[in-house]
Short mmCIF file of C-alpha atoms and ligand atoms in Angstrom, two decimals:
data_model
loop_
_atom_site.label_atom_id
_atom_site.label_comp_id
_atom_site.label_asym_id
_atom_site.label_seq_id
_atom_site.Cartn_x
_atom_site.Cartn_y
_atom_site.Cartn_z
CA MET A 1 34.77 -178.02 90.75
CA ASN A 2 32.95 -175.17 92.42
CA VAL A 3 30.97 -177.56 94.61
CA HIS A 4 34.25 -179.00 95.85
CA ASP A 5 35.75 -175.53 96.35
CA SER A 6 32.75 -174.78 98.57
CA GLU A 7 33.39 -178.01 100.52
CA LYS A 8 36.96 -176.82 101.08
CA MET A 9 35.90 -173.37 102.31
CA LEU A 10 33.36 -175.02 104.60
CA GLY A 11 36.07 -177.31 105.96
CA ILE A 12 38.41 -174.40 106.70
CA LEU A 13 35.69 -172.34 108.35
CA HIS A 14 34.50 -175.31 110.37
CA GLY A 15 38.01 -175.49 111.79
CA GLN A 16 37.57 -171.84 112.86
CA GLY A 17 34.38 -172.61 114.77
CA TYR A 18 31.83 -171.83 112.07
CA ALA A 19 28.93 -174.19 111.38
CA ARG A 20 26.78 -174.31 108.29
CA ALA A 21 23.68 -172.09 108.57
CA GLU A 22 20.30 -173.38 107.48
CA SER A 23 19.38 -170.20 105.62
CA PRO A 24 20.94 -166.86 104.66
CA GLU A 25 18.61 -165.11 107.15
CA GLY A 26 20.25 -166.87 110.11
CA ALA A 27 23.84 -166.65 108.87
CA ASP A 28 26.67 -164.50 110.29
CA LEU A 29 28.62 -164.95 107.07
CA ILE A 30 27.32 -165.48 103.54
CA ILE A 31 29.72 -166.73 100.87
CA PHE A 32 28.76 -166.71 97.21
CA ASN A 33 30.91 -169.17 95.31
CA THR A 34 30.41 -167.94 91.78
CA CYS A 35 30.76 -169.35 88.28
CA ALA A 36 31.57 -167.22 85.23
CA ILE A 37 31.61 -169.89 82.53
CA ARG A 38 28.50 -168.47 80.83
CA GLU A 39 26.60 -165.22 81.23
CA LYS A 40 23.59 -167.00 82.67
CA ALA A 41 25.58 -168.29 85.66
CA GLU A 42 26.83 -164.79 86.29
CA GLN A 43 23.36 -163.26 86.06
CA LYS A 44 22.03 -165.78 88.56
CA PHE A 45 24.69 -164.71 91.00
CA TYR A 46 23.95 -160.99 90.61
CA SER A 47 20.25 -161.49 91.17
CA GLN A 48 20.91 -163.51 94.34
CA LEU A 49 23.51 -161.02 95.52
CA GLY A 50 20.93 -158.25 95.15
CA ARG A 51 18.69 -160.02 97.66
CA THR A 52 21.35 -159.97 100.36
CA LYS A 53 21.37 -156.17 100.25
CA MET A 54 18.17 -156.17 102.33
CA LEU A 55 19.65 -158.66 104.76
CA LYS A 56 22.64 -156.42 105.27
CA ARG A 57 20.36 -153.44 105.81
CA ARG A 58 18.50 -155.29 108.55
CA ARG A 59 21.61 -156.76 110.18
CA ASN A 60 24.71 -154.76 109.38
CA GLU A 61 26.95 -157.27 111.21
CA VAL A 62 26.32 -159.95 108.54
CA LYS A 63 29.49 -160.44 106.49
CA ILE A 64 29.20 -161.00 102.77
CA ALA A 65 31.99 -162.63 100.79
CA VAL A 66 32.15 -163.32 97.07
CA ALA A 67 34.37 -166.20 95.94
CA GLY A 68 34.95 -167.95 92.65
CA CYS A 69 35.37 -166.92 89.03
CA VAL A 70 33.05 -163.88 88.98
CA ALA A 71 35.05 -162.51 91.90
CA GLN A 72 38.30 -163.04 90.00
CA GLU A 73 36.91 -161.53 86.83
CA THR A 74 35.28 -158.48 88.36
CA LYS A 75 38.00 -157.83 90.95
CA GLU A 76 37.64 -154.80 93.24
CA ARG A 77 35.06 -153.28 90.86
CA LEU A 78 32.59 -155.55 92.63
CA PHE A 79 32.90 -153.37 95.75
CA GLY A 80 31.76 -150.44 93.62
CA ARG A 81 28.88 -152.33 92.07
CA ALA A 82 27.72 -153.88 95.37
CA PRO A 83 29.06 -151.78 98.26
CA TYR A 84 27.56 -154.17 100.81
CA VAL A 85 30.06 -156.88 99.78
CA ASP A 86 32.75 -157.15 102.46
CA PHE A 87 35.28 -159.60 101.00
CA ILE A 88 36.37 -160.91 97.62
CA VAL A 89 38.36 -164.11 97.20
CA GLY A 90 39.36 -165.56 93.83
CA PRO A 91 39.37 -169.29 93.06
CA GLN A 92 43.15 -169.51 93.43
CA ASN A 93 42.94 -168.19 96.98
CA ILE A 94 40.09 -170.13 98.56
CA HIS A 95 42.53 -171.83 100.96
CA LEU A 96 42.94 -168.33 102.46
CA ILE A 97 39.23 -167.82 103.12
CA ALA A 98 39.73 -167.64 106.91
CA GLU A 99 42.41 -164.95 106.58
CA THR A 100 40.23 -163.04 104.11
CA ILE A 101 37.16 -162.85 106.28
CA GLY A 102 39.29 -162.21 109.39
CA GLY A 103 40.79 -159.12 107.75
CA GLU A 104 39.63 -155.58 107.19
CA ARG A 105 36.37 -154.94 105.34
CA ARG A 106 36.86 -154.63 101.60
CA THR A 107 39.76 -157.08 101.47
CA ALA A 108 40.24 -158.72 98.06
CA LEU A 109 42.50 -161.76 97.56
CA LEU A 110 42.99 -162.09 93.83
CA ASP A 111 46.68 -162.89 93.25
CA ASP A 112 47.86 -165.78 91.10
CA ASN A 113 48.50 -168.30 93.83
CA ARG A 114 50.21 -171.57 93.03
CA GLU A 115 50.39 -172.46 96.73
CA LEU A 116 46.85 -173.73 96.39
CA ALA A 117 48.24 -177.00 95.03
CA SER A 118 50.60 -177.58 97.94
CA THR A 119 48.27 -176.49 100.73
CA GLU A 120 46.30 -179.29 102.33
CA VAL A 121 42.73 -178.43 103.18
CA ALA A 122 40.34 -180.69 105.09
CA ALA A 123 37.17 -180.40 102.99
CA ARG A 124 33.76 -180.89 104.65
CA ARG A 125 32.04 -182.99 102.06
CA GLY A 126 28.35 -183.14 101.27
CA SER A 127 28.38 -186.91 100.77
CA GLU A 128 29.72 -189.78 102.89
CA ILE A 129 29.88 -192.10 99.90
CA LYS A 130 31.28 -190.15 96.96
CA ALA A 131 34.07 -187.59 97.15
CA TRP A 132 35.54 -185.05 94.78
CA VAL A 133 39.34 -184.94 94.95
CA SER A 134 41.33 -182.15 93.27
CA ILE A 135 44.41 -183.32 91.45
CA MET A 136 45.28 -180.14 89.59
CA PHE A 137 44.20 -176.53 89.27
CA GLY A 138 44.02 -174.04 86.42
CA CYS A 139 44.31 -174.57 82.68
CA ASN A 140 46.92 -173.85 80.01
CA ASN A 141 44.72 -174.47 77.01
CA PHE A 142 43.14 -171.17 76.06
CA CYS A 143 40.19 -172.51 74.13
CA SER A 144 39.10 -169.27 72.48
CA TYR A 145 35.63 -169.17 74.14
CA CYS A 146 36.71 -170.03 77.67
CA ILE A 147 37.24 -167.79 80.66
CA VAL A 148 38.68 -170.48 82.95
CA PRO A 149 42.38 -169.88 82.15
CA LEU A 150 41.79 -166.19 82.93
CA THR A 151 40.17 -166.84 86.31
CA ARG A 152 41.81 -170.04 87.55
CA GLY A 153 45.29 -169.29 86.19
CA ARG A 154 47.98 -171.58 84.83
CA GLU A 155 48.02 -175.32 85.44
CA VAL A 156 49.51 -176.54 88.66
CA SER A 157 49.38 -180.14 89.86
CA ARG A 158 48.97 -181.35 93.40
CA PRO A 159 51.73 -183.70 94.67
CA SER A 160 50.80 -187.35 94.10
CA SER A 161 51.63 -188.21 97.72
CA ALA A 162 48.99 -185.75 98.97
CA ILE A 163 46.35 -187.08 96.58
CA ILE A 164 47.06 -190.67 97.57
CA ALA A 165 47.02 -189.85 101.28
CA GLU A 166 43.66 -188.09 100.90
CA ILE A 167 42.10 -191.00 99.02
CA ARG A 168 43.49 -193.56 101.47
CA SER A 169 41.92 -191.63 104.32
CA LEU A 170 38.57 -191.36 102.44
CA SER A 171 38.60 -195.10 101.85
CA GLU A 172 39.27 -195.73 105.56
CA LYS A 173 36.29 -193.52 106.40
CA GLY A 174 34.06 -195.72 104.21
CA TYR A 175 33.91 -193.67 100.99
CA LYS A 176 33.22 -195.88 98.00
CA GLU A 177 33.92 -193.55 95.11
CA VAL A 178 36.27 -190.72 94.23
CA THR A 179 36.12 -188.39 91.24
CA LEU A 180 39.48 -186.86 90.39
CA LEU A 181 39.08 -183.25 89.38
CA GLY A 182 41.04 -181.08 87.02
CA GLN A 183 40.34 -178.84 84.03
CA ASN A 184 42.50 -181.15 81.94
CA VAL A 185 43.47 -184.23 83.96
CA ASN A 186 45.56 -185.63 81.10
CA SER A 187 48.15 -182.96 81.60
CA TYR A 188 48.56 -183.81 85.30
CA CYS A 189 52.26 -183.40 85.89
CA SER A 190 54.12 -184.16 89.14
CA ASP A 191 56.62 -186.93 89.87
CA ILE A 192 54.26 -189.25 87.95
CA THR A 193 51.88 -189.01 84.97
CA PHE A 194 48.08 -189.19 85.17
CA PRO A 195 47.86 -192.85 84.10
CA GLN A 196 50.52 -193.71 86.70
CA LEU A 197 48.53 -191.79 89.30
CA LEU A 198 45.44 -193.82 88.37
CA ARG A 199 47.41 -197.04 88.90
CA ARG A 200 48.55 -195.96 92.37
CA ILE A 201 45.02 -194.96 93.35
CA ASP A 202 43.58 -198.18 91.99
CA ALA A 203 45.96 -200.12 94.25
CA LEU A 204 44.44 -198.43 97.33
CA GLY A 205 41.31 -200.51 96.83
CA ILE A 206 38.64 -197.78 96.86
CA GLU A 207 35.79 -199.33 94.86
CA ARG A 208 35.18 -196.72 92.19
CA ILE A 209 37.45 -194.16 90.58
CA ARG A 210 36.25 -191.54 88.11
CA PHE A 211 37.91 -188.50 86.60
CA VAL A 212 36.91 -185.27 84.80
CA THR A 213 37.77 -183.68 82.43
CA SER A 214 39.89 -185.21 79.66
CA HIS A 215 41.01 -182.99 76.81
CA PRO A 216 40.72 -184.98 73.54
CA ARG A 217 44.08 -183.75 72.30
CA ASP A 218 45.90 -185.06 75.38
CA LEU A 219 44.05 -188.35 75.87
CA SER A 220 46.87 -190.88 75.56
CA ASP A 221 46.97 -194.59 74.71
CA GLU A 222 48.48 -195.10 78.15
CA LEU A 223 45.39 -193.58 79.74
CA ILE A 224 43.01 -195.71 77.67
CA ARG A 225 45.00 -198.77 78.74
CA ALA A 226 44.76 -197.74 82.39
CA VAL A 227 40.96 -197.40 82.13
CA ALA A 228 40.78 -200.80 80.40
CA GLU A 229 43.01 -202.61 82.86
CA LEU A 230 42.36 -201.13 86.26
CA PRO A 231 39.46 -202.85 88.07
CA HIS A 232 38.38 -199.83 90.12
CA VAL A 233 38.51 -197.24 87.34
CA CYS A 234 34.97 -196.88 85.98
CA GLU A 235 34.20 -197.37 82.29
CA HIS A 236 33.16 -193.81 81.61
CA ILE A 237 35.04 -191.10 79.76
CA HIS A 238 33.84 -187.52 79.47
CA LEU A 239 35.51 -186.19 76.33
CA PRO A 240 34.18 -182.77 75.29
CA ILE A 241 34.02 -182.45 71.50
CA GLN A 242 32.50 -178.90 71.46
CA SER A 243 31.84 -179.00 67.68
CA GLY A 244 31.91 -181.43 64.78
CA SER A 245 33.25 -178.86 62.31
CA ARG A 246 36.94 -178.65 61.44
CA GLU A 247 36.73 -174.90 60.90
CA ILE A 248 34.96 -174.21 64.18
CA LEU A 249 37.25 -176.52 66.15
CA SER A 250 40.19 -174.62 64.73
CA ARG A 251 38.64 -171.25 65.64
CA MET A 252 37.93 -172.62 69.10
CA ASN A 253 41.66 -173.45 69.37
CA ARG A 254 40.85 -176.98 70.46
CA GLY A 255 43.94 -178.56 68.90
CA TYR A 256 42.22 -181.49 67.15
CA THR A 257 40.10 -182.19 64.11
CA TYR A 258 36.92 -184.22 64.06
CA GLU A 259 38.84 -187.06 62.39
CA GLU A 260 41.51 -187.06 65.11
CA TYR A 261 38.80 -187.05 67.75
CA MET A 262 37.13 -190.05 66.09
CA VAL A 263 40.37 -192.03 66.17
CA LYS A 264 40.40 -191.63 69.95
CA ILE A 265 36.76 -192.65 70.27
CA GLU A 266 37.38 -195.80 68.25
CA LYS A 267 40.44 -196.63 70.30
CA ILE A 268 38.53 -196.18 73.56
CA ARG A 269 35.68 -198.38 72.34
CA SER A 270 37.96 -201.10 71.09
CA GLU A 271 39.90 -201.31 74.34
CA VAL A 272 37.24 -200.66 76.97
CA PRO A 273 34.21 -202.90 76.54
CA HIS A 274 30.82 -201.37 77.50
CA VAL A 275 32.42 -197.96 78.00
CA SER A 276 30.13 -194.97 78.16
CA ILE A 277 31.26 -191.76 76.53
CA THR A 278 29.83 -188.30 77.18
CA ALA A 279 30.75 -184.85 75.91
CA ASP A 280 30.15 -181.11 76.00
CA VAL A 281 28.89 -179.28 72.91
CA ILE A 282 28.62 -175.56 72.18
CA ALA A 283 25.91 -174.26 69.81
CA GLY A 284 26.29 -171.02 67.87
CA PHE A 285 30.00 -170.26 68.19
CA PRO A 286 30.87 -167.05 66.23
CA GLY A 287 30.88 -167.73 62.52
CA GLU A 288 29.21 -171.14 62.85
CA THR A 289 27.36 -171.67 59.56
CA SER A 290 24.37 -173.94 59.20
CA ARG A 291 26.75 -176.35 57.53
CA ASP A 292 29.07 -176.32 60.57
CA HIS A 293 26.03 -176.95 62.74
CA GLU A 294 25.01 -179.88 60.51
CA GLU A 295 28.50 -181.30 60.99
CA THR A 296 27.98 -181.24 64.74
CA LEU A 297 24.68 -183.08 64.33
CA ARG A 298 26.39 -185.56 62.05
CA ALA A 299 29.13 -186.09 64.66
CA LEU A 300 26.52 -186.78 67.33
CA ARG A 301 24.86 -189.38 65.10
CA ALA A 302 28.17 -191.01 64.19
CA ILE A 303 29.57 -191.14 67.73
CA GLY A 304 26.42 -192.05 69.62
CA TYR A 305 27.24 -190.55 73.00
CA ASP A 306 25.62 -191.88 76.15
CA GLY A 307 24.82 -188.29 77.05
CA ILE A 308 25.96 -184.74 76.43
CA PHE A 309 25.92 -181.34 78.07
CA ALA A 310 25.11 -178.76 75.43
CA PHE A 311 25.21 -174.98 75.79
CA LYS A 312 24.54 -171.88 73.75
CA TYR A 313 27.77 -170.02 73.11
CA SER A 314 28.11 -167.16 75.55
CA PRO A 315 30.67 -164.42 74.85
CA ARG A 316 33.07 -163.94 77.76
CA LYS A 317 34.97 -160.69 78.04
CA GLY A 318 38.73 -161.07 77.70
CA THR A 319 38.55 -164.24 75.58
CA LYS A 320 39.58 -164.41 71.89
CA ALA A 321 36.13 -165.52 70.72
CA ALA A 322 34.51 -162.45 72.28
CA GLU A 323 36.43 -160.38 69.70
CA MET A 324 35.30 -162.48 66.73
CA ASP A 325 32.67 -161.16 64.30
CA ASP A 326 29.78 -163.03 62.88
CA ARG A 327 27.82 -163.43 66.01
CA ILE A 328 24.84 -165.74 65.71
CA SER A 329 21.52 -164.34 66.92
CA ASP A 330 20.20 -165.68 70.20
CA GLU A 331 17.19 -167.12 68.38
CA GLU A 332 19.39 -169.04 65.99
CA LYS A 333 21.54 -170.30 68.87
CA SER A 334 18.40 -171.54 70.64
CA LEU A 335 17.22 -173.29 67.49
CA ARG A 336 20.55 -175.03 67.03
CA LEU A 337 20.77 -175.97 70.69
CA GLY A 338 17.23 -177.39 70.50
CA GLU A 339 18.17 -179.56 67.52
CA ILE A 340 21.28 -180.82 69.27
CA LEU A 341 19.38 -181.69 72.44
CA LYS A 342 16.51 -183.36 70.59
CA LEU A 343 18.82 -185.54 68.53
CA GLN A 344 20.82 -186.52 71.59
CA GLU A 345 17.65 -187.41 73.55
CA GLU A 346 16.82 -189.98 70.90
CA ILE A 347 20.35 -191.37 70.94
CA THR A 348 20.47 -191.52 74.74
CA LEU A 349 17.14 -193.31 74.88
CA ARG A 350 18.33 -195.82 72.31
CA LYS A 351 21.51 -196.43 74.31
CA ASN A 352 19.57 -196.82 77.53
CA ARG A 353 17.09 -199.22 75.89
CA ALA A 354 19.98 -201.46 74.93
CA LEU A 355 20.50 -202.01 78.67
CA GLU A 356 16.99 -203.35 79.27
CA GLY A 357 17.22 -206.98 80.32
CA THR A 358 20.84 -206.67 81.50
CA VAL A 359 22.19 -206.79 85.04
CA GLN A 360 24.03 -203.67 86.25
CA GLU A 361 25.86 -203.01 89.49
CA ILE A 362 24.81 -199.77 91.15
CA LEU A 363 26.25 -197.86 94.08
CA VAL A 364 23.25 -196.75 96.13
CA GLU A 365 23.39 -192.99 96.78
CA GLY A 366 20.08 -192.41 98.60
CA PRO A 367 16.39 -191.74 97.95
CA SER A 368 15.46 -190.82 94.39
CA ASP A 369 14.89 -187.09 93.77
CA THR A 370 11.73 -187.75 91.79
CA ASP A 371 10.16 -190.41 94.04
CA GLY A 372 11.32 -190.61 97.66
CA THR A 373 10.04 -194.17 98.05
CA LEU A 374 12.64 -195.35 95.53
CA LEU A 375 16.39 -195.56 95.87
CA MET A 376 18.76 -194.04 93.38
CA GLY A 377 22.21 -195.25 92.39
CA ARG A 378 24.60 -195.12 89.47
CA THR A 379 26.16 -197.76 87.30
CA ARG A 380 29.91 -197.80 86.76
CA THR A 381 29.14 -196.10 83.44
CA ASN A 382 27.48 -193.26 85.39
CA LYS A 383 23.88 -193.98 84.43
CA ILE A 384 21.21 -193.22 87.00
CA VAL A 385 19.15 -196.23 88.10
CA THR A 386 16.13 -196.23 90.42
CA VAL A 387 15.06 -199.33 92.35
CA ALA A 388 12.40 -200.17 94.93
CA GLY A 389 14.27 -199.52 98.09
CA ASP A 390 13.71 -202.04 100.87
CA GLY A 391 16.68 -203.06 102.91
CA TYR A 392 19.48 -201.40 100.95
CA VAL A 393 21.57 -198.78 102.63
CA GLN A 394 23.38 -195.81 101.15
CA GLY A 395 26.83 -196.82 100.01
CA SER A 396 25.96 -200.44 99.25
CA PHE A 397 26.53 -202.10 95.90
CA VAL A 398 23.47 -203.78 94.45
CA GLN A 399 23.05 -205.89 91.33
CA VAL A 400 20.00 -204.64 89.46
CA PHE A 401 18.02 -206.27 86.66
CA ILE A 402 17.18 -203.37 84.32
CA GLU A 403 13.51 -203.40 83.39
CA GLN A 404 12.87 -200.01 81.86
CA ALA A 405 14.89 -197.32 80.12
CA ARG A 406 13.92 -193.66 80.08
CA HIS A 407 15.59 -190.57 78.64
CA HIS A 408 17.62 -189.73 81.69
CA SER A 409 17.52 -192.85 83.82
CA LEU A 410 16.90 -196.57 84.07
CA SER A 411 14.77 -198.50 86.55
CA GLY A 412 14.90 -202.07 87.67
CA LYS A 413 14.66 -204.78 90.30
CA PRO A 414 17.43 -205.63 92.73
CA LEU A 415 18.64 -209.22 92.42
CA PRO A 416 18.73 -211.29 95.59
CA CYS A 417 22.29 -211.37 97.01
N1 5AD B 501 29.94 -170.43 76.15
C1 5AD B 501 29.28 -171.60 76.16
N2 5AD B 501 29.78 -172.71 76.72
C2 5AD B 501 31.02 -172.66 77.28
N3 5AD B 501 31.78 -173.59 77.89
C3 5AD B 501 32.92 -173.01 78.29
N4 5AD B 501 32.93 -171.71 77.94
C4 5AD B 501 31.76 -171.46 77.31
C5 5AD B 501 31.18 -170.31 76.71
N5 5AD B 501 31.82 -169.15 76.67
C6 5AD B 501 31.36 -174.99 78.02
C7 5AD B 501 32.30 -175.93 77.28
C8 5AD B 501 33.03 -176.62 78.39
C9 5AD B 501 32.00 -176.61 79.49
C10 5AD B 501 32.54 -176.81 80.86
O1 5AD B 501 31.39 -175.36 79.38
O2 5AD B 501 31.52 -176.85 76.54
O3 5AD B 501 33.46 -177.92 78.05
FE1 SF4 B 502 38.31 -173.98 79.22
FE2 SF4 B 502 39.49 -175.33 77.22
FE3 SF4 B 502 40.69 -175.19 79.64
FE4 SF4 B 502 38.44 -176.66 79.34
S1 SF4 B 502 40.43 -177.06 78.33
S2 SF4 B 502 38.91 -175.20 81.02
S3 SF4 B 502 37.31 -175.47 77.85
S4 SF4 B 502 40.31 -173.47 78.25
#
C-alpha cells in the first residue's frame, strides 16, 4: 500500500514539474513515506531520517517531507524531534502533497480526509506490466494489535466507476495484471459489492486480477464463487489467520475462531481447484502461552499454506494490545517465530515440490534478482518461477515445464509456443 502511495505522490509531483532524483544527495525534495506497523519499520525510518540532517546542513534549500503512518502517529511532535523536517503529510492526505510542499515550512496535513477516495490521482508506476489499484482506504476493524485504523482512519471506498476507468486505461496501455488494494477488500462498499466489482473488472479483459487483503470474517461465499468462476481472477487468496488459538484470536479481536476460519479454507479449496492460500501470523502476542503457540503450529500443519508472512508481535502505542499484561520476552518471541518459520519452510517446499513435472503459465516480469541471466515470472498462484531467458520479453505469458522446486521459488524450461 505504501509503495502505491509513493507512486501516487510521484505522479502528482511529476505533474508539477518534478522528476525522480537518482539519489538523496542530488534531490531538491526528499519524501520519506513511512510505515508504523511494527517498531522495526519505524526505527528504520528514524535512522534514515537522521542521515538527512547532514544533507540539510550542507544544502539548506533541500526540502524534507515525512509522509505515511509514522507522520500521522507522531504528528507535529516530529518537528520537535527532527527540526530539519519541513513538511508532514499523513496517509489520508497524500493527494495534497503538492499543496503541502508548496506551503509554509512546518506545515502538517493530518486531518481525517475522506476526499482521498473521490480524488483521482495519476500515479507514476514503477512497473509497466503490473499495477496496484486502490479500491478502498482505511479500516474499521480494530484488531487489538494494529495501528492502521488509527493512522489510516475509517473505511472509505472509491467509486466503482473510477476503479473501472483506471483499470481500462491500464489495460489499454498494455498492463497485464492489477492488484486491487484495500485493508479489508471484502468490506468494499459503493454502488456495488466487492464480488460484483470483480465481475465488472474481469469483463474488461485485463489478463490477471489479484486482490489483498481479505479479512477471514468477511470472506463471503459470493467472493469464493467469483474467484472460482472468473477467468482473469487469479487462484490465490491471502487470508491472514494471525493465530491458531481461540483465546488469542479473541484477544486480538479478530472476530472468528480457528474452526470458523477452517470452514472458509475448506470452502475455498473445494470451489477453486489448485488455489494457493497464504497468510500472516503473529508470534508472541501478549498472554500467548506455549499451548497457544502450539495451536498456531498445529494450524499451520493442518492448513498447509503455500507461504506465510510471520512477525514478532510489536506493541504499538494507542492500541488495545499495548495495554495488555503478560508480555512475552523478546527471546521467547524470537524462538516462537523461528519455529513458525521453520515449519512453514518445510510445508512450502513440500507444496512447491508437488509442482515439479507440471506445466505452469508465468507472466514474465524481468531479469531474476538472484541471477541476471535468468528471467523471473509468477504463476497465477503467485509463485516465483525462474527460466532461461532467451527471446521472451517482459509482459509476455510463457508456459513453463517446472523442473525444480526450492523454498522460495521454482525453476523450469519454457515450452515451445
Ligand atoms: N505486531 C506484529 N505484527 C503486526 N501486524 C500488524 N500489526 C502488528 C503488530 N503490532 C501484522 C499482521 C498483519 C500484517 C500486515 O502485519 O499480521 O496482517
Ligand atoms: Fe489492521 Fe486488522 Fe484492519 Fe488488517 S483488518 S488493517 S490487521 S485492524
